[in-house]
Short mmCIF file of C-alpha atoms in Angstrom, two decimals:
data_model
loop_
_atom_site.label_atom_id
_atom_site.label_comp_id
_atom_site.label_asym_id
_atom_site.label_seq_id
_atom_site.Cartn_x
_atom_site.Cartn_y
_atom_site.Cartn_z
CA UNK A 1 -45.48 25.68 34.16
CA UNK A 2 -47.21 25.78 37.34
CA UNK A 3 -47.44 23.63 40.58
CA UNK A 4 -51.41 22.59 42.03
CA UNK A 5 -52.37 20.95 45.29
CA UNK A 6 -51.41 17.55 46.02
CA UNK A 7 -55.25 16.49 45.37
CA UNK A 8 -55.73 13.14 43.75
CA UNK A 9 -59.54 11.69 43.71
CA UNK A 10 -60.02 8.64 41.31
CA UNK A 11 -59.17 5.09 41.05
CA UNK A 12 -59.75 4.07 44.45
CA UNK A 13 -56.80 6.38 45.60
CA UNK A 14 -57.65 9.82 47.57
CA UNK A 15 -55.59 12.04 48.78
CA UNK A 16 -57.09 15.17 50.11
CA UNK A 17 -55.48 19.21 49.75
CA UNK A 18 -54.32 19.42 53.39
CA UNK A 19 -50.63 18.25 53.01
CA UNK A 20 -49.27 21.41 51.91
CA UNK A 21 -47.86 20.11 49.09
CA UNK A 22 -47.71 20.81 45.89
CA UNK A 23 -46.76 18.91 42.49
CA UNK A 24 -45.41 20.25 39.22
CA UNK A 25 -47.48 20.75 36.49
CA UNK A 26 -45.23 20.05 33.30
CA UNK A 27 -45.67 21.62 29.73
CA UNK A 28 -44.73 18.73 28.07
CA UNK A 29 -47.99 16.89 29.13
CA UNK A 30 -49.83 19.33 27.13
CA UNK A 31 -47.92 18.86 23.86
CA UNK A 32 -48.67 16.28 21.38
CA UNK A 33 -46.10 14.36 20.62
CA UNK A 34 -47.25 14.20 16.92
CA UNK A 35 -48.86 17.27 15.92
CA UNK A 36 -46.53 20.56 16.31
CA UNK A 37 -48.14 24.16 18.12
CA UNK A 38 -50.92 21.77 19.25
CA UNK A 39 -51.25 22.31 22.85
CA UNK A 40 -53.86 20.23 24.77
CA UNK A 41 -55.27 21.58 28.24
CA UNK A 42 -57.88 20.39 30.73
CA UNK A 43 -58.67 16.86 31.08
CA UNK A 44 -57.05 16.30 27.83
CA UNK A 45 -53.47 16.50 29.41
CA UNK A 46 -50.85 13.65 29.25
CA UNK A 47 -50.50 10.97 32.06
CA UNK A 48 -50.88 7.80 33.53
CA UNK A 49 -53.90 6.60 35.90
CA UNK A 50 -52.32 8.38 38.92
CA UNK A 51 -51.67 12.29 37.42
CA UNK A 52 -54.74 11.60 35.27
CA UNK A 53 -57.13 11.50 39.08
CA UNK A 54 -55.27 14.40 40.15
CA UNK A 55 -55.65 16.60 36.80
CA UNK A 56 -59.02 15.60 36.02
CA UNK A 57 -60.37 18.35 38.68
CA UNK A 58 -61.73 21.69 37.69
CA UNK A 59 -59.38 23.69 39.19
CA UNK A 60 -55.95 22.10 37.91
CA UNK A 61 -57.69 22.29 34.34
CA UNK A 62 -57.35 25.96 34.81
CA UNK A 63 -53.91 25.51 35.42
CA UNK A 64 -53.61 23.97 32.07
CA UNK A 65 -55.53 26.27 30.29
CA UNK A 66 -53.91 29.45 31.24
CA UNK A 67 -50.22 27.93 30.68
CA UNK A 68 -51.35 26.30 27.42
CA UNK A 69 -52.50 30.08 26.27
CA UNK A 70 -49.99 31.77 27.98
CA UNK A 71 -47.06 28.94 26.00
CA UNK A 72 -49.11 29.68 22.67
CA UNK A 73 -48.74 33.87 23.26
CA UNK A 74 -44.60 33.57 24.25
CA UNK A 75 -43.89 31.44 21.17
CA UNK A 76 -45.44 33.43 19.00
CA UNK A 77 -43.89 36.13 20.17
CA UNK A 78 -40.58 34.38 20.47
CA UNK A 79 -40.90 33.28 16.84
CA UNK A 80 -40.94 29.75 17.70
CA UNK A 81 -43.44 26.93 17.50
CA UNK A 82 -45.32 26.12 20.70
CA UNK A 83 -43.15 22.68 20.79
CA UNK A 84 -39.61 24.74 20.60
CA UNK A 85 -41.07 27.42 23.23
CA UNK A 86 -38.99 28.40 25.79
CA UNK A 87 -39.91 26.93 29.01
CA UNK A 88 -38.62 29.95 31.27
CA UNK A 89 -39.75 32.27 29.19
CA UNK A 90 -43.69 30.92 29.44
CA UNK A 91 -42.31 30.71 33.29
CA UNK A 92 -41.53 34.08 33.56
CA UNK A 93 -44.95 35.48 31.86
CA UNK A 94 -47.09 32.76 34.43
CA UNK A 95 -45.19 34.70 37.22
CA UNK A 96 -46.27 37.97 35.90
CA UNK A 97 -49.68 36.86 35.94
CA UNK A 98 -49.64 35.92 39.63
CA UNK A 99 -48.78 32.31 38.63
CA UNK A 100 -47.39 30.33 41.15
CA UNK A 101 -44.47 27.72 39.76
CA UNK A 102 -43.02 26.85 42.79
#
């Protein structure tokens, strides 16, 4: 749903924001597995130890936050729960907003 700087700062591994690169920000880590149209954002997110450091920062939490809302707003508009949302279609509203996804 979005991409963030390759920044990762937490178990013993950092990697500063002067690569240039970016990685994917996925909207399955923000949906529980057992609970449907509950979307989880922040430093809640799905991951292991690695993505954990690297989401754990302020400013990929807002990342999170503003796809999470923005996935909630297209499926309910869609008619679908947040689980069945389409992920293009959240896509295409994030670019709308000035989102970069890619």
């Amino acid at each position: 749903v979005g991409i963030f700087p390759e920044f990762v700062d937490g178990y013993n591994i950092l990697i500063l924001p002067t690569t240039g690169r970016y990685f994917q920000v996925p909207l399955r880590c923000m949906q529980s597995p057992d609970v449907d149209n509950l979307l989880v954002a922040g430093r809640c997110v799905a991951g292991d130890k690695v993505s954990h450091a690297a989401m754990r920062n302020m400013m990929a939490c807002t990342v999170t936050g503003q796809a999470a809302g923005t996935a909630a707003a297209v499926s309910i508009r869609e008619g679908t729960s947040t689980h069945h949302v389409p992920v293009d279609a959240v896509q295409r509203e994030l670019v709308q907003q000035g989102v970069r996804i890619s």
